[in-house]
PDB file of C-alpha atoms in Angstrom:
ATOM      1  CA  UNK C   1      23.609 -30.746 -21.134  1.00 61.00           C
ATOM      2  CA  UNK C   2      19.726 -31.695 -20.927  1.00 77.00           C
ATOM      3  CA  UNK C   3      18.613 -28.128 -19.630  1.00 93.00           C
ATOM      4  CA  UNK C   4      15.873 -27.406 -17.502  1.00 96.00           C
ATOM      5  CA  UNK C   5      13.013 -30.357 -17.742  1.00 97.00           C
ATOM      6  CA  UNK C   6       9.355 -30.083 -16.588  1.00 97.00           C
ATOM      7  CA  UNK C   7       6.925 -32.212 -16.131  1.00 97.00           C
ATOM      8  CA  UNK C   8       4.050 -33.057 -17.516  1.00 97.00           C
ATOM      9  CA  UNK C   9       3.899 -30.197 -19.941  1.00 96.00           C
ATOM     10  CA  UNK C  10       0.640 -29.630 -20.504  1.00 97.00           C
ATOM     11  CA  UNK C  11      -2.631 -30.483 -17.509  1.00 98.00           C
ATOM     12  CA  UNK C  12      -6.138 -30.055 -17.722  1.00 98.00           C
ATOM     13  CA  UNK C  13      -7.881 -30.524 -14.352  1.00 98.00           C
ATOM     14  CA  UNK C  14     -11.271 -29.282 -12.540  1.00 98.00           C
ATOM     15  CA  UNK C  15     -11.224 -26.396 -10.455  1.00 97.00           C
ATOM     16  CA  UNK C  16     -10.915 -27.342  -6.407  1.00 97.00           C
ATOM     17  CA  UNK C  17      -8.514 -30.392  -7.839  1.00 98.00           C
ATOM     18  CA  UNK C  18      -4.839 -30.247  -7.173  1.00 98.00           C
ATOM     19  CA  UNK C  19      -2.235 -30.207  -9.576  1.00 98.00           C
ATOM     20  CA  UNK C  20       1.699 -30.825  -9.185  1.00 98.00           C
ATOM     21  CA  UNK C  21       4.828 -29.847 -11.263  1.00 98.00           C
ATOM     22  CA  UNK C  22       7.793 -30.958 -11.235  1.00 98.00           C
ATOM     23  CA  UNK C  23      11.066 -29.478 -12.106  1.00 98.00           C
ATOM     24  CA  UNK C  24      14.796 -30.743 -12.680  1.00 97.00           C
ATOM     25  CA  UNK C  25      17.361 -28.234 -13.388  1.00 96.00           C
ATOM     26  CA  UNK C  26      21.000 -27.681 -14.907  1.00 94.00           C
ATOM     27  CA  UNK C  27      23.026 -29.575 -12.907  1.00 92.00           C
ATOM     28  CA  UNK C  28      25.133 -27.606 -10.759  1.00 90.00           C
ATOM     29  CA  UNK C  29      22.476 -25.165 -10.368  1.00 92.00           C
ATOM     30  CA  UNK C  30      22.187 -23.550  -7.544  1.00 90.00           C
ATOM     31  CA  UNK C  31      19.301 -21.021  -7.706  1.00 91.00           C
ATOM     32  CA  UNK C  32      15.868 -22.418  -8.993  1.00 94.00           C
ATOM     33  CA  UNK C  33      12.862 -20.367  -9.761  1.00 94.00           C
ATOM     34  CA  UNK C  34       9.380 -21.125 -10.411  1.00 97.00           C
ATOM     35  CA  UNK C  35       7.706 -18.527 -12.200  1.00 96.00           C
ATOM     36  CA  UNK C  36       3.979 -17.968 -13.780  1.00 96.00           C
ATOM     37  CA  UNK C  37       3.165 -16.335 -17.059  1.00 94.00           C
ATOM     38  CA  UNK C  38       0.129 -15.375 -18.338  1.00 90.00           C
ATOM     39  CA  UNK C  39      -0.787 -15.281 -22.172  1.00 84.00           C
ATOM     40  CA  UNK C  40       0.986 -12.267 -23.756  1.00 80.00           C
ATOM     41  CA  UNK C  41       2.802 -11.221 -20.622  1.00 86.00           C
ATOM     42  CA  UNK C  42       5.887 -11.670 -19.015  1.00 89.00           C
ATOM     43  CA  UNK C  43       6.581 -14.291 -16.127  1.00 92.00           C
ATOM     44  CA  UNK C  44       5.825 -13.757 -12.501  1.00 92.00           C
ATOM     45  CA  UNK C  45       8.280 -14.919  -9.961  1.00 92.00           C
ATOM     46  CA  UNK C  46       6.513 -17.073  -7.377  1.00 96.00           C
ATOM     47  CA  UNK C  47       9.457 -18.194  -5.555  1.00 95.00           C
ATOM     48  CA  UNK C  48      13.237 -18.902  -5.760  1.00 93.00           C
ATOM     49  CA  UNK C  49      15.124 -21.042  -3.916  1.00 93.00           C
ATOM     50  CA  UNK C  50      19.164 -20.863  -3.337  1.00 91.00           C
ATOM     51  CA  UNK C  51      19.792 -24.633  -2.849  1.00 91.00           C
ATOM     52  CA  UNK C  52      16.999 -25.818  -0.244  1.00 92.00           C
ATOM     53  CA  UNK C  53      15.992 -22.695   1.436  1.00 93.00           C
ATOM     54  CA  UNK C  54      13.577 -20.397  -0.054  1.00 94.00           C
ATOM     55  CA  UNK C  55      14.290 -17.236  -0.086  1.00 90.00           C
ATOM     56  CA  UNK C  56      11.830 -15.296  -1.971  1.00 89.00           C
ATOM     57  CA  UNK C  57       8.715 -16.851  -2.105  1.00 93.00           C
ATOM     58  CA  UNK C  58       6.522 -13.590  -0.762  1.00 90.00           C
ATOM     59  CA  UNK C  59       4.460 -13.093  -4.327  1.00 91.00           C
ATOM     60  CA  UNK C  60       4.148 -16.807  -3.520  1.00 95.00           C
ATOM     61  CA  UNK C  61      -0.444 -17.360  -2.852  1.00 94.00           C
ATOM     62  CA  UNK C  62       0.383 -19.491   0.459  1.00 93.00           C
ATOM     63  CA  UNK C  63      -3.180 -20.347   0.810  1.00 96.00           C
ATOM     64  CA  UNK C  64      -3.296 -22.729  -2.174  1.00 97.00           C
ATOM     65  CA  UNK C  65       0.058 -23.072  -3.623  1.00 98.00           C
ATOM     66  CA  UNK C  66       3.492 -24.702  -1.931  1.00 97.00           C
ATOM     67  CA  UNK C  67       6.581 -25.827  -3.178  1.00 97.00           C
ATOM     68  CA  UNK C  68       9.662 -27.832  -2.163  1.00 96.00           C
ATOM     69  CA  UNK C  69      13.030 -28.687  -2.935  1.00 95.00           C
ATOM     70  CA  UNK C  70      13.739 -31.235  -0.497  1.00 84.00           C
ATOM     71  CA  UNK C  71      17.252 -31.806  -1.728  1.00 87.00           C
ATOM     72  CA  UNK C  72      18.380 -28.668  -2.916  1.00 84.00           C
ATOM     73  CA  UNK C  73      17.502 -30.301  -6.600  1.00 92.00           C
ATOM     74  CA  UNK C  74      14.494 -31.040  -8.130  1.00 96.00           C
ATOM     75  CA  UNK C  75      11.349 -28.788  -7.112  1.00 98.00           C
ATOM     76  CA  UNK C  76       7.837 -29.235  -7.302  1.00 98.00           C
ATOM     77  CA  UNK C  77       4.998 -26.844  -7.226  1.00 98.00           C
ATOM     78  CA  UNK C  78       1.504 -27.585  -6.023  1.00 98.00           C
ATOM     79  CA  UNK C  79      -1.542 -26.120  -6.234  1.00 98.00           C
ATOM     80  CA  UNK C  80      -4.835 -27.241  -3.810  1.00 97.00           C
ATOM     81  CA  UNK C  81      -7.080 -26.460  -4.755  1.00 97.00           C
ATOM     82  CA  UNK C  82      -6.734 -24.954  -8.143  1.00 97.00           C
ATOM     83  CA  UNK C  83      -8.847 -21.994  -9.205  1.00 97.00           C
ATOM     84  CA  UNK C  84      -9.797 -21.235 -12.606  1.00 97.00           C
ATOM     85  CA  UNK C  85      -7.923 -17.950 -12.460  1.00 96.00           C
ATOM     86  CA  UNK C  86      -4.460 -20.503 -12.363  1.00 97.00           C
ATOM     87  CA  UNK C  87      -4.532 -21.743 -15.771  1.00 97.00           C
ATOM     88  CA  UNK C  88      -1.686 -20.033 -16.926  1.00 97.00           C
ATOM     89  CA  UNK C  89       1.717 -21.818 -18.145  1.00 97.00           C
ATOM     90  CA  UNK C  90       4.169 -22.566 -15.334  1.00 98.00           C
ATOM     91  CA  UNK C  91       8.079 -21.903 -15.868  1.00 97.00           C
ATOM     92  CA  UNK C  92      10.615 -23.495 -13.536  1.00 97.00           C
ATOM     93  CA  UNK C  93      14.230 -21.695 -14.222  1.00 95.00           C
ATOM     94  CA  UNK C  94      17.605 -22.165 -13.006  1.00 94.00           C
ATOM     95  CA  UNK C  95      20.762 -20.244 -12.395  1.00 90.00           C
ATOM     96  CA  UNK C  96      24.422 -19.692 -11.147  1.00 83.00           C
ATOM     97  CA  UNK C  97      23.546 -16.255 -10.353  1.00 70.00           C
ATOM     98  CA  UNK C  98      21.894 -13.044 -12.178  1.00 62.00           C
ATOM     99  CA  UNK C  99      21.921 -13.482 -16.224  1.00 63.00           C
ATOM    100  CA  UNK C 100      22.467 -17.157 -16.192  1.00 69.00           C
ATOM    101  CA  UNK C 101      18.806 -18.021 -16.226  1.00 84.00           C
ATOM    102  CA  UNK C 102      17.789 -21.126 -18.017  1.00 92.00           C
ATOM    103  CA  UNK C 103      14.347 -21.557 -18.200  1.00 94.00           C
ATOM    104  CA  UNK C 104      12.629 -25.205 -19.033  1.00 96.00           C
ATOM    105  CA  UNK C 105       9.664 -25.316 -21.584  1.00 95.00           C
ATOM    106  CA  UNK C 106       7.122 -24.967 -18.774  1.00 96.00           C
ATOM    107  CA  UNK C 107       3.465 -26.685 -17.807  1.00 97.00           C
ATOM    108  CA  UNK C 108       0.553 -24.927 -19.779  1.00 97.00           C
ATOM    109  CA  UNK C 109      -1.857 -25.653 -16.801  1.00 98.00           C
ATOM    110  CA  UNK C 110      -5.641 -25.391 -17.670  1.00 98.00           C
ATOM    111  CA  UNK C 111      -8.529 -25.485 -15.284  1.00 98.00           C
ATOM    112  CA  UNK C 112     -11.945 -26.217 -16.187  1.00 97.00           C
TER     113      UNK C 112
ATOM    114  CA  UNK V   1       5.556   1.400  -9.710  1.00 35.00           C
ATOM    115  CA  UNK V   2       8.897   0.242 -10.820  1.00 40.00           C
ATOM    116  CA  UNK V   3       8.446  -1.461 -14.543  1.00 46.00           C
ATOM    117  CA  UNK V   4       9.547  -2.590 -17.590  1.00 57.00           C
ATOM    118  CA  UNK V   5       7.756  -1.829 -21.185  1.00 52.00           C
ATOM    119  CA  UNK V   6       8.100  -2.321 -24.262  1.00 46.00           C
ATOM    120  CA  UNK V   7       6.699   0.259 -26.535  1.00 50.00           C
ATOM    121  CA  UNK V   8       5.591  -2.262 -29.418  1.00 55.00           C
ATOM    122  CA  UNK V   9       2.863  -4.999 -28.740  1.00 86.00           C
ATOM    123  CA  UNK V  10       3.561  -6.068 -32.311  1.00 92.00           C
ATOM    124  CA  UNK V  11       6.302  -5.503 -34.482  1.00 94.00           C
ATOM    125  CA  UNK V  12       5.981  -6.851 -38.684  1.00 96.00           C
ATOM    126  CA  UNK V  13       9.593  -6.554 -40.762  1.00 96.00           C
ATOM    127  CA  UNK V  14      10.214  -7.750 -43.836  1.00 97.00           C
ATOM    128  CA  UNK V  15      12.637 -10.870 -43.806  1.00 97.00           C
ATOM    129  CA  UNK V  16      16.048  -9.509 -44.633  1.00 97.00           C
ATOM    130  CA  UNK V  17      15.561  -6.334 -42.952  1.00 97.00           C
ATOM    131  CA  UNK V  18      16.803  -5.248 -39.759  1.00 97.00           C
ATOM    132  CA  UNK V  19      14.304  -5.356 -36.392  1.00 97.00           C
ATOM    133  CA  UNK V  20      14.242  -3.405 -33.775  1.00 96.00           C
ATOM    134  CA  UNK V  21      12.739  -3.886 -30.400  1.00 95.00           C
ATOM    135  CA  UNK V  22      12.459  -1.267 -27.887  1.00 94.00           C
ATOM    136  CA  UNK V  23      12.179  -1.422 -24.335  1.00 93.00           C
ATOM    137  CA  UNK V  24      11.985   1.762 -21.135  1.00 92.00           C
ATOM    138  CA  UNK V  25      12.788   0.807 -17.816  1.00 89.00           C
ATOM    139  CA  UNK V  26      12.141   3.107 -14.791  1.00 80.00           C
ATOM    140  CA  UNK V  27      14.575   2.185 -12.460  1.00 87.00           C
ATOM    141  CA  UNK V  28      17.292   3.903 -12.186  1.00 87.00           C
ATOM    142  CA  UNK V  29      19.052   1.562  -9.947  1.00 87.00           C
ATOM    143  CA  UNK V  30      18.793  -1.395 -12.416  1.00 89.00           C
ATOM    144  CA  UNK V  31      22.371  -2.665 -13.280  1.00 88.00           C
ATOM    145  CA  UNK V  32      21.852  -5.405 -15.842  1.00 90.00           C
ATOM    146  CA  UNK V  33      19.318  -6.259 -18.451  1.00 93.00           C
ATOM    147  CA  UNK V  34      18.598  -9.287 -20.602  1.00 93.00           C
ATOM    148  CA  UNK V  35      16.770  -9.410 -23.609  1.00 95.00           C
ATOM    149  CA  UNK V  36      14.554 -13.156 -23.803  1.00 95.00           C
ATOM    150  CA  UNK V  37      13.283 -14.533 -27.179  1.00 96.00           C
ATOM    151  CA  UNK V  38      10.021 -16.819 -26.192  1.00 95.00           C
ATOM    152  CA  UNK V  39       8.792 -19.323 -29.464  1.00 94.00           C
ATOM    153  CA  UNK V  40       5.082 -20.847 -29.232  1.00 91.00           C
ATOM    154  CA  UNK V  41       5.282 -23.507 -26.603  1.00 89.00           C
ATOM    155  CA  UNK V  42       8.594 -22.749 -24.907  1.00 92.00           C
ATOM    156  CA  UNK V  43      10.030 -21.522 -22.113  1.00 94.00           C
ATOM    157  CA  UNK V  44      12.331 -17.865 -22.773  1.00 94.00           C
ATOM    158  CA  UNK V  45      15.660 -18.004 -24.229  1.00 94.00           C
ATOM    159  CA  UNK V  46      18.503 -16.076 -23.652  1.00 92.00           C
ATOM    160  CA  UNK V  47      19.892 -14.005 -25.881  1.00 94.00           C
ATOM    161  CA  UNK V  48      21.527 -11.389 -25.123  1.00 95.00           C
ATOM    162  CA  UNK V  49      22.550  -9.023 -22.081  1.00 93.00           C
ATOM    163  CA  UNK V  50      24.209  -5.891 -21.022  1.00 95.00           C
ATOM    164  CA  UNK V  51      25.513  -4.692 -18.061  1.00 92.00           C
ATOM    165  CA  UNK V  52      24.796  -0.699 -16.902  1.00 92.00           C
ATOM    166  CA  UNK V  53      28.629   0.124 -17.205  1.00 94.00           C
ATOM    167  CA  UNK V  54      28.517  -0.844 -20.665  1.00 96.00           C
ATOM    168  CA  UNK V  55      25.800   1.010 -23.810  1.00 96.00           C
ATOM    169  CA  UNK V  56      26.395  -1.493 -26.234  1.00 98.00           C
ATOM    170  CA  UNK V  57      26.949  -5.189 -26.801  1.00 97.00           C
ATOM    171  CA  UNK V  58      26.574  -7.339 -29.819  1.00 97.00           C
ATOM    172  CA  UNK V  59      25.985 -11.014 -30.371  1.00 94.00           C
ATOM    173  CA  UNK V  60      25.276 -12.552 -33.211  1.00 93.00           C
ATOM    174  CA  UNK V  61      23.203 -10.848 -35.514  1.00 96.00           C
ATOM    175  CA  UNK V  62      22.052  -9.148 -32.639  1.00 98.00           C
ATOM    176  CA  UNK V  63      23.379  -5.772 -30.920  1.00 98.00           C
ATOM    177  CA  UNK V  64      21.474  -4.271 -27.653  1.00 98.00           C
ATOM    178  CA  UNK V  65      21.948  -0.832 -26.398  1.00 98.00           C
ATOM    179  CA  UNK V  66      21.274   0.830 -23.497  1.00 97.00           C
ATOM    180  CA  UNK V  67      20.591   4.550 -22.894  1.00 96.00           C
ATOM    181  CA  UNK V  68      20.877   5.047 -19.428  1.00 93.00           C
ATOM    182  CA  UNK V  69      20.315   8.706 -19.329  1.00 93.00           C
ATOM    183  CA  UNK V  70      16.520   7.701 -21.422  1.00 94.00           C
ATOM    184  CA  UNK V  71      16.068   4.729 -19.682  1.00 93.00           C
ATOM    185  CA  UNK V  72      15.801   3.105 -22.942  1.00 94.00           C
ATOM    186  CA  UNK V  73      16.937  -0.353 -23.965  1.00 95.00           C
ATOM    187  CA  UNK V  74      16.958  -1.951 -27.384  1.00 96.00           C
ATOM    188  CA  UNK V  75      17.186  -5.097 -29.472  1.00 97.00           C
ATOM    189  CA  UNK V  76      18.504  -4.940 -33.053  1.00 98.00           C
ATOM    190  CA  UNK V  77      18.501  -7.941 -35.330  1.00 98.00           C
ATOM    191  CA  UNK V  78      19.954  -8.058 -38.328  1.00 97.00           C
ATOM    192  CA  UNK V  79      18.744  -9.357 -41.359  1.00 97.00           C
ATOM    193  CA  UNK V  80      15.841 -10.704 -39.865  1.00 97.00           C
ATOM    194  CA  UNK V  81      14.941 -14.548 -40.851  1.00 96.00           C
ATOM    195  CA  UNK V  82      11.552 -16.343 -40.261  1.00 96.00           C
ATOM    196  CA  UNK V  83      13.533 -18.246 -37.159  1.00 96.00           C
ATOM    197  CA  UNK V  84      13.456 -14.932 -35.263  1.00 97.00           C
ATOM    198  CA  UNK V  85       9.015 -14.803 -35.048  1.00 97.00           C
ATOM    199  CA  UNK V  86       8.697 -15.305 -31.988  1.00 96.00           C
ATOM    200  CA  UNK V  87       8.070 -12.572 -28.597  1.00 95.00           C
ATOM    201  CA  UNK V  88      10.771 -10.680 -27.323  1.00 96.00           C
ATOM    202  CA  UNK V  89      11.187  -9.472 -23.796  1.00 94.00           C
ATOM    203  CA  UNK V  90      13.338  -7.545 -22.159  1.00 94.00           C
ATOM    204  CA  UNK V  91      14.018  -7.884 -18.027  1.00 92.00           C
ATOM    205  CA  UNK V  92      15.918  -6.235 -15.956  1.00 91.00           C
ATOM    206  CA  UNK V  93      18.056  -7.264 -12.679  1.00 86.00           C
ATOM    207  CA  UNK V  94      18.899  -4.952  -9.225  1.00 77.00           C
ATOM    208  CA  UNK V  95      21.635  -5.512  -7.223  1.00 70.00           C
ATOM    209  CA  UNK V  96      22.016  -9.092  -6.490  1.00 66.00           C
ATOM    210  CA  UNK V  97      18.810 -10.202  -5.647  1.00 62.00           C
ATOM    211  CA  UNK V  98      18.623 -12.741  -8.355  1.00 67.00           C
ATOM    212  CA  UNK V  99      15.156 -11.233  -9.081  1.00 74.00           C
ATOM    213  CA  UNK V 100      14.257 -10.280 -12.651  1.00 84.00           C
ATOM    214  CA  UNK V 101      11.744  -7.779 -13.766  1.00 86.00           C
ATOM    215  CA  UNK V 102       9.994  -8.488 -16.754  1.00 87.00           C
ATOM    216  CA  UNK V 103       8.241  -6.319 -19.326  1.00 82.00           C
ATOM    217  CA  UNK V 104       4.845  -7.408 -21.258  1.00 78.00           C
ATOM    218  CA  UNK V 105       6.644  -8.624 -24.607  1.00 90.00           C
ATOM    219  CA  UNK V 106       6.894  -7.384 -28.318  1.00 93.00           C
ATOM    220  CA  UNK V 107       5.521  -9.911 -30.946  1.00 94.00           C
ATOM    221  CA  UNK V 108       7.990  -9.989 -34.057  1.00 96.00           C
ATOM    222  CA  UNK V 109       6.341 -11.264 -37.210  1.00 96.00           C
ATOM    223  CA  UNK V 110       8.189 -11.975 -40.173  1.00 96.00           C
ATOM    224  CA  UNK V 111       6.710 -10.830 -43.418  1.00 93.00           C
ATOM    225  CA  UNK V 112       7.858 -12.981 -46.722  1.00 88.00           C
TER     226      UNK V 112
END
């Protein structure tokens, strides 16, 4: 099983640029997350999806960030523009249901 | 507001000993927890978790138990090798939201 893979894993880009991630989880996966975490702190939920649909996405910043999962598969995450206050690593996650959460080895996003 | 902690920002232990991480939770209406292991430049890894009907599981080398009447929730690791440095978290799931709740981290360093 290949897990949870992101891409790129690590982006350096100006602020007021946009920036995308991408995401492919476990296969069967139902439930995908994208989260944010901050140096020394735990991740942030910024939106989970059950197949296509999102269904939480309301700590989501809708002014700069979306996301989509056309497909009910992969995800991706944008940011535009991106603020220097973003640079943080971004986790995308997947799951069956509560305690099966697989997390990928993230984007460690920096803006300049 | 409704949190997780852990009471440790840092935690050194002798390689061999035993570790233990320690985490309070506030809500009382939490039924499961998970305890995450997070190395430099990777996304969290499960470990181990515990549901509210239960005050003790154990894993490999690794036992959590949960004090329900304390809110308290801890890690133990035993005999403690240089593969277990890494941050610890502990998160905690209500209802069936899908939604965890993460607390800031413990750091465990592994003295020679």
């Amino acid at each position: 099983e290949a897990g949870v893979v992101q891409s790129p894993r690590y982006k350096i880009i100006e602020k007021k640029q946009p920036v995308a991630f991408w995401c492919n989880p476990i296969s069967g996966h139902n439930t995908l997350y994208w989260y944010r975490q901050n140096l020394g702190q735990g991740p942030e939920l910024l939106i989970r999806y059950e197949n296509e649909e999102a269904v939480d996405d309301s700590q989501l910043p809708k002014d700069r960030f979306s996301a989509e999962r056309l497909k009910g598969v992969d995800s991706t995450l944008k940011i535009q523009p991106a603020e220097l206050g973003d640079s943080a690593v971004y986790l995308c996650a997947s799951s069956l249901g509560p305690g099966g959460y697989t997390f990928g080895s993230g984007t460690r996003l920096t803006v300049v | 507001g409704e949190s997780v902690g852990l009471h440790l920002p840092t935690l050194s232990v002798q390689e061999g000993d035993n570790s233990i991480i320690n985490c309070a939770y506030s809500n009382s209406a939490s039924d499961y927890f998970i305890w995450y292991k997070q190395e430099s430049g990777k996304g969290p890894q499960f470990i181990i978790d515990i549901r509210s009907n239960m005050d003790k599981r154990q894993g490999q080398r690794v036992t959590v138990l949960l004090n329900k009447t304390v809110k308290h929730l801890s890690l133990q690791i035993a005999a403690t090798q240089p593969g277990d440095s890494a941050v610890y978290f502990c998160a905690e799931n209500i209802g069936s939201n899908y939604q965890l709740i993460w607390g800031a981290g413990t750091k465990l360093i592994i003295k020679p």
